[in-house]
Amino acid sequence: MTDTPTAKPGKVRVRAEDLRTFSAALLEKGGLSPEDAATTADVFVWAALRGVDSHGIARVPAYLELLAKGVANARAEMRVESTTPAAAVLDADRAPGPVALVAAADEAVSRARTNGIASVGVRGTVHTGAIGYYVSKIAEQGLVGLGFVAGMPNMGYTGVKGAAVATSPLAIAVPTASSSGHPPLLLDMATATVALGKIRQARASGTPLPEGAAATEDGTPTTDPEKAVMPLPLGGAKGSGMSLAFELLTSVLVGAPIFAAFHSDDPQGRTHRQNALLIAVDPAAFGGAEGFTAAVDATLSTLKGLPVADGADGVYYPGERSAAVAVERAERGIPVAPKVWRELTENAEKFGLVPPTPTS
């Protein structure tokens, strides 16, 4: 889910802090409160720093559109519902995903500190963004973070003609000892072979898609980005089965089914929305946090010490390479594609804002 540290021709580099401030200003002009705008911008910049450009700064214009159309609620009145100490549901009231899931992550950490483990479901949010961000925030507190998201069907399902399930992601973050030098383990993946954003990027650049990655509207596999409208599930039946399971673990669990409503005759069933489930686990409840992180570090060191296969440039664990990209981009600036930069500057002009000066 990362790209190479080298900026492609035509891209400009902008300091991360400048992009964060600029994005927050745009989102505030789009209707979000200063706090919610800053939270949302931070999620986008985090993704961009780690090379997940499909969920990075490119999302700002899309969120402005969601806010302008009223799909996202700029003044959502979120509320937490709970009948047991270790579980809760956050009703997002169509708040942007970053706003709702940051609140859910904080709630999960707080409850897990007391109960050892806690789960918080998120009902009725709008586009969650990079789910790895939220589990990483949990891991920063020394807890294990797990996250699942279910959204609108936009991916094939084995044996079904056309789009059936969502490219529902999962993410797991495991903390390491701060003295180890190991970045936290971060597994952040979709149940699709490629993200929908990757198909759009391939279409824009005219780059063929990998075999078995995408399909036409009727589900026929294609490598032509002009014909591709949806991704295919990762591992065939495995990916589509995971997506269906995540719908049950999120949407159905919080009383807001998406899949069944989408495929019904109810026109409201196709109204854009997403649901999520975040889980925080406190290692202290399982025998001690220090012993846990020491064993995590030993496990990662053991992995990295295994013989390197012929042709491989090293042995890496999930999240390690994207953490290295984040270090490089923090130093040199985040590369922004020409189309994205043009959209950002056009919005800035509309709102009377001054874009940051690129570093290159």
Coordinates of C-alpha atoms in Angstrom, one line a residue:
M1 CA 0.0 0.0 0.0
T2 CA 3.0 2.3 -0.4
D3 CA 4.7 3.8 -3.3
T4 CA 8.4 4.6 -3.8
P5 CA 9.9 7.6 -2.0
T6 CA 10.8 9.2 -5.3
A7 CA 8.3 11.8 -6.6
K8 CA 7.1 11.1 -10.1
P9 CA 7.6 13.6 -12.9
G10 CA 5.1 16.4 -12.6
K11 CA 4.5 16.0 -8.9
V12 CA 5.3 18.8 -6.5
R13 CA 6.5 18.3 -3.0
V14 CA 4.9 20.1 -0.1
R15 CA 5.9 20.0 3.6
A16 CA 3.6 17.8 5.7
E17 CA 2.8 20.5 8.2
D18 CA 2.0 22.9 5.4
L19 CA -0.3 20.4 3.8
R20 CA -1.9 19.7 7.2
T21 CA -2.6 23.3 7.8
F22 CA -3.8 24.0 4.3
S23 CA -6.1 20.9 4.2
A24 CA -7.6 21.9 7.5
A25 CA -8.3 25.4 6.3
L26 CA -10.0 24.1 3.2
L27 CA -12.1 21.6 5.2
E28 CA -13.1 24.4 7.7
K29 CA -14.2 26.5 4.7
G30 CA -16.2 23.5 3.6
G31 CA -18.2 23.6 6.8
L32 CA -16.3 21.6 9.5
S33 CA -15.5 23.0 12.8
P34 CA -11.8 24.0 13.4
E35 CA -11.3 20.9 15.6
D36 CA -13.0 18.5 13.1
A37 CA -11.2 20.0 10.2
A38 CA -7.8 19.5 11.9
T39 CA -8.7 15.9 12.8
T40 CA -9.7 15.1 9.3
A41 CA -6.7 16.8 7.7
D42 CA -4.4 14.9 10.1
V43 CA -5.8 11.5 8.9
F44 CA -5.2 12.5 5.3
V45 CA -1.6 13.7 5.9
W46 CA -0.8 10.6 7.9
A47 CA -1.8 8.5 4.9
A48 CA 0.1 10.7 2.5
L49 CA 3.2 10.5 4.6
R50 CA 3.1 6.7 4.6
G51 CA 2.7 6.6 0.8
V52 CA -1.1 5.7 0.8
D53 CA -1.8 8.4 -1.7
S54 CA -5.2 7.0 -2.6
H55 CA -6.4 7.9 1.0
G56 CA -4.1 11.0 1.4
I57 CA -4.4 14.6 0.3
A58 CA -6.3 13.5 -2.8
R59 CA -9.3 13.0 -0.5
V60 CA -9.7 16.7 0.4
P61 CA -11.6 17.7 -2.7
A62 CA -13.8 14.6 -2.4
Y63 CA -14.6 15.5 1.2
L64 CA -15.4 19.1 0.2
E65 CA -17.9 17.7 -2.3
L66 CA -19.4 15.3 0.3
L67 CA -19.9 18.3 2.6
A68 CA -21.2 20.6 -0.1
K69 CA -23.8 18.0 -1.1
G70 CA -24.8 17.3 2.5
V71 CA -23.8 13.6 2.2
A72 CA -21.4 14.3 5.1
N73 CA -22.8 16.2 8.1
A74 CA -20.6 19.1 9.0
R75 CA -22.4 19.6 12.3
A76 CA -23.0 16.1 13.3
E77 CA -24.3 15.4 16.8
M78 CA -22.5 12.2 17.7
R79 CA -23.6 10.2 20.7
V80 CA -22.3 7.1 22.5
E81 CA -24.7 4.3 23.5
S82 CA -23.6 1.7 25.9
T83 CA -25.1 -1.0 28.1
T84 CA -21.9 -2.7 29.2
P85 CA -18.5 -1.3 30.3
A86 CA -16.5 -3.0 27.6
A87 CA -18.6 -2.2 24.6
A88 CA -20.3 0.8 23.0
V89 CA -21.8 2.1 19.8
L90 CA -21.0 5.6 18.6
D91 CA -23.9 7.0 16.4
A92 CA -22.0 9.2 14.0
D93 CA -24.9 11.1 12.6
R94 CA -23.2 11.1 9.2
A95 CA -20.0 12.7 10.5
P96 CA -17.0 12.4 8.3
G97 CA -15.2 9.1 9.0
P98 CA -12.1 10.7 10.5
V99 CA -14.1 12.6 13.1
A100 CA -16.2 9.6 14.1
L101 CA -13.4 7.0 14.2
V102 CA -11.0 9.2 16.1
A103 CA -13.7 9.6 18.8
A104 CA -14.4 5.9 18.7
A105 CA -10.6 5.1 19.1
D106 CA -10.4 7.3 22.1
E107 CA -13.5 5.7 23.6
A108 CA -12.1 2.2 23.0
V109 CA -8.8 3.1 24.7
S110 CA -10.5 4.6 27.7
R111 CA -12.7 1.6 28.2
A112 CA -9.9 -0.9 27.6
R113 CA -7.8 0.8 30.3
T114 CA -10.5 -0.2 32.8
N115 CA -11.7 -3.5 31.4
G116 CA -8.7 -4.9 29.6
I117 CA -10.5 -5.0 26.3
A118 CA -13.1 -2.8 24.6
S119 CA -15.0 -2.6 21.4
V120 CA -16.7 0.4 19.9
G121 CA -19.0 0.2 16.9
V122 CA -19.5 3.2 14.7
R123 CA -22.9 3.5 13.1
G124 CA -23.7 5.8 10.1
T125 CA -20.4 7.5 9.3
V126 CA -19.2 8.7 5.8
H127 CA -16.0 7.4 4.3
T128 CA -13.7 6.3 7.1
G129 CA -10.4 7.2 5.4
A130 CA -7.2 5.2 6.1
I131 CA -8.3 2.8 8.9
G132 CA -4.7 2.2 9.8
Y133 CA -4.6 5.7 11.3
Y134 CA -7.1 4.8 14.0
V135 CA -5.6 1.5 15.1
S136 CA -2.2 3.2 15.1
K137 CA -3.5 5.8 17.5
I138 CA -4.6 2.9 19.8
A139 CA -1.1 1.4 19.5
E140 CA 0.5 4.7 20.4
Q141 CA -1.2 4.3 23.8
G142 CA 0.5 0.9 24.3
L143 CA -2.6 -1.1 23.4
V144 CA -3.3 -3.5 20.5
G145 CA -5.7 -1.9 18.0
L146 CA -8.0 -3.8 15.6
G147 CA -10.4 -2.2 13.1
F148 CA -13.0 -3.3 10.5
V149 CA -15.1 -1.3 8.1
A150 CA -18.1 -2.1 5.9
G151 CA -19.3 0.2 3.2
M152 CA -21.3 0.4 0.0
P153 CA -21.0 -2.6 -2.3
N154 CA -18.5 -1.8 -5.0
M155 CA -16.7 -5.1 -5.4
G156 CA -17.4 -8.5 -7.0
Y157 CA -18.4 -11.6 -5.0
T158 CA -17.4 -15.1 -6.1
G159 CA -20.3 -16.4 -8.2
V160 CA -22.2 -13.1 -8.4
K161 CA -22.7 -11.1 -11.5
G162 CA -21.8 -7.4 -10.9
A163 CA -20.9 -5.6 -7.7
A164 CA -22.1 -7.4 -4.6
V165 CA -20.0 -6.5 -1.5
A166 CA -17.7 -3.7 -0.4
T167 CA -13.9 -3.4 -0.5
S168 CA -14.1 -3.6 3.3
P169 CA -10.7 -3.1 5.0
L170 CA -9.2 -4.4 8.2
A171 CA -6.3 -3.1 10.2
I172 CA -4.2 -4.4 13.1
A173 CA -1.6 -2.3 15.0
V174 CA 0.7 -3.9 17.6
P175 CA 2.9 -1.7 19.8
T176 CA 6.6 -2.2 20.1
A177 CA 9.0 -1.1 22.8
S178 CA 10.0 2.5 22.2
S179 CA 13.7 1.6 22.8
S180 CA 13.7 -1.1 20.2
G181 CA 13.8 1.1 17.1
H182 CA 11.1 -1.1 15.6
P183 CA 8.1 0.8 14.2
P184 CA 4.8 -0.7 15.4
L185 CA 3.5 -3.5 13.3
L186 CA 0.7 -2.2 11.1
L187 CA -1.3 -4.5 8.9
D188 CA -3.7 -2.3 6.9
M189 CA -5.4 -4.0 3.9
A190 CA -8.6 -4.1 1.9
T191 CA -10.4 -7.3 1.0
A192 CA -10.0 -6.3 -2.6
T193 CA -7.0 -7.1 -4.9
V194 CA -6.6 -3.4 -5.5
A195 CA -8.2 -0.3 -4.0
L196 CA -10.8 1.6 -6.0
G197 CA -8.5 4.6 -5.9
K198 CA -5.8 2.5 -7.6
I199 CA -8.2 1.9 -10.5
R200 CA -8.8 5.6 -10.8
Q201 CA -5.1 6.3 -10.7
A202 CA -4.5 3.7 -13.4
R203 CA -7.2 5.3 -15.6
A204 CA -5.6 8.7 -15.2
S205 CA -2.2 7.5 -16.1
G206 CA -3.3 5.0 -18.8
T207 CA -1.5 2.2 -16.9
P208 CA -2.8 -1.4 -17.4
L209 CA -4.1 -3.1 -14.3
P210 CA -2.7 -6.4 -13.0
E211 CA -4.4 -9.6 -14.1
G212 CA -7.3 -10.6 -11.9
A213 CA -7.4 -7.2 -10.1
A214 CA -10.5 -5.5 -11.6
A215 CA -13.6 -6.2 -13.6
T216 CA -16.1 -4.5 -15.9
E217 CA -19.6 -3.6 -14.6
D218 CA -20.9 -7.2 -15.3
G219 CA -18.0 -8.7 -13.4
T220 CA -15.8 -9.7 -16.4
P221 CA -12.1 -9.5 -15.4
T222 CA -10.2 -6.8 -17.3
T223 CA -6.8 -5.1 -17.3
D224 CA -8.1 -2.1 -19.2
P225 CA -8.5 0.8 -16.7
E226 CA -11.0 2.5 -19.0
K227 CA -13.3 -0.5 -18.8
A228 CA -12.7 -1.4 -15.2
V229 CA -15.3 -0.2 -12.8
M230 CA -14.8 -2.4 -9.7
P231 CA -12.0 -4.3 -8.0
L232 CA -12.1 -8.1 -7.6
P233 CA -11.8 -9.7 -4.2
L234 CA -8.4 -10.6 -2.8
G235 CA -7.9 -14.3 -3.1
G236 CA -11.3 -14.9 -4.8
A237 CA -13.7 -16.4 -2.3
K238 CA -11.5 -15.6 0.6
G239 CA -11.6 -11.9 0.1
S240 CA -15.3 -11.8 -0.7
G241 CA -16.1 -14.0 2.3
M242 CA -14.1 -11.6 4.6
S243 CA -16.0 -8.6 3.2
L244 CA -19.3 -10.3 4.0
A245 CA -18.1 -11.2 7.5
F246 CA -17.1 -7.6 8.1
E247 CA -20.6 -6.4 7.1
L248 CA -22.0 -8.7 9.8
L249 CA -19.3 -7.6 12.4
T250 CA -20.0 -3.9 11.8
S251 CA -23.2 -2.9 10.0
V252 CA -25.4 -5.7 11.3
L253 CA -23.9 -5.7 14.7
V254 CA -24.6 -1.9 15.2
G255 CA -28.1 -2.2 13.8
A256 CA -27.4 -0.5 10.5
P257 CA -27.3 -3.1 7.7
I258 CA -25.9 -1.9 4.4
F259 CA -25.6 -5.0 2.2
A260 CA -29.3 -6.1 2.5
A261 CA -30.6 -2.6 2.1
F262 CA -28.3 -1.9 -0.9
H263 CA -29.7 -4.9 -2.7
S264 CA -33.3 -4.2 -1.8
D265 CA -35.9 -2.1 -3.7
D266 CA -35.6 0.7 -1.1
P267 CA -33.9 3.7 -2.9
Q268 CA -32.6 4.8 0.5
G269 CA -30.6 1.6 0.6
R270 CA -28.1 3.2 -1.8
T271 CA -27.4 6.3 0.2
H272 CA -23.7 6.5 0.9
R273 CA -22.7 5.4 4.4
Q274 CA -20.2 3.3 6.3
N275 CA -20.0 1.5 9.6
A276 CA -17.0 0.4 11.6
L277 CA -15.8 -1.6 14.6
L278 CA -12.7 -0.7 16.6
I279 CA -11.3 -2.9 19.3
A280 CA -8.6 -2.0 21.8
V281 CA -6.8 -4.7 23.8
D282 CA -4.6 -3.8 26.8
P283 CA -1.6 -6.2 27.1
A284 CA -1.5 -5.5 30.8
A285 CA -4.7 -7.5 31.2
F286 CA -2.9 -10.6 29.7
G287 CA 0.2 -10.7 31.9
G288 CA 2.0 -7.4 31.5
A289 CA 2.7 -4.7 28.9
E290 CA 6.5 -4.7 29.1
G291 CA 6.8 -8.5 28.7
F292 CA 4.4 -8.2 25.7
T293 CA 6.3 -5.5 23.8
A294 CA 9.6 -7.3 24.6
A295 CA 8.3 -10.5 23.0
V296 CA 6.9 -8.5 20.0
D297 CA 10.3 -7.0 19.4
A298 CA 12.0 -10.4 19.7
T299 CA 9.5 -11.8 17.2
L300 CA 10.1 -9.0 14.7
S301 CA 13.9 -9.2 15.2
T302 CA 13.7 -13.0 14.6
L303 CA 11.7 -12.4 11.3
K304 CA 14.2 -9.8 10.1
G305 CA 17.1 -12.2 10.9
L306 CA 15.8 -15.0 8.7
P307 CA 17.7 -15.7 5.4
V308 CA 16.8 -13.3 2.6
A309 CA 15.4 -15.0 -0.5
D310 CA 17.2 -14.6 -3.8
G311 CA 16.1 -11.4 -5.5
A312 CA 14.5 -9.9 -2.4
D313 CA 15.9 -6.6 -1.0
G314 CA 15.2 -7.6 2.6
V315 CA 12.7 -9.0 5.0
Y316 CA 10.0 -6.7 6.2
Y317 CA 7.0 -6.9 8.5
P318 CA 3.7 -5.1 7.9
G319 CA 4.0 -1.3 8.4
E320 CA 7.8 -1.2 8.3
R321 CA 8.3 0.1 4.8
S322 CA 5.5 2.6 5.1
A323 CA 7.0 3.9 8.3
A324 CA 10.3 4.4 6.4
V325 CA 8.4 6.3 3.6
A326 CA 6.9 8.5 6.3
V327 CA 10.4 9.4 7.6
E328 CA 11.6 10.3 4.0
R329 CA 8.5 12.3 3.2
A330 CA 8.6 14.2 6.5
E331 CA 12.1 15.3 5.5
R332 CA 11.6 16.0 1.8
G333 CA 8.0 16.8 1.6
I334 CA 4.9 14.9 0.4
P335 CA 4.7 14.5 -3.4
V336 CA 1.3 15.7 -4.7
A337 CA 0.1 14.7 -8.1
P338 CA -0.6 17.5 -10.6
K339 CA -4.3 16.8 -10.8
V340 CA -4.7 16.8 -7.1
W341 CA -2.6 20.0 -6.7
R342 CA -4.7 21.7 -9.3
E343 CA -8.0 20.7 -7.5
L344 CA -6.6 21.9 -4.2
T345 CA -5.4 25.3 -5.5
E346 CA -8.7 25.8 -7.4
N347 CA -10.6 25.2 -4.1
A348 CA -8.2 27.5 -2.3
E349 CA -9.0 30.3 -4.8
K350 CA -12.7 29.7 -4.4
F351 CA -12.4 30.0 -0.6
G352 CA -9.9 32.9 -0.7
L353 CA -7.1 30.9 0.7
V354 CA -3.4 30.9 -0.2
P355 CA -1.9 27.5 -1.0
P356 CA 1.4 26.6 0.6
T357 CA 4.6 27.0 -1.4
P358 CA 5.9 23.6 -2.8
T359 CA 9.4 22.7 -1.7
S360 CA 10.1 21.5 -5.3

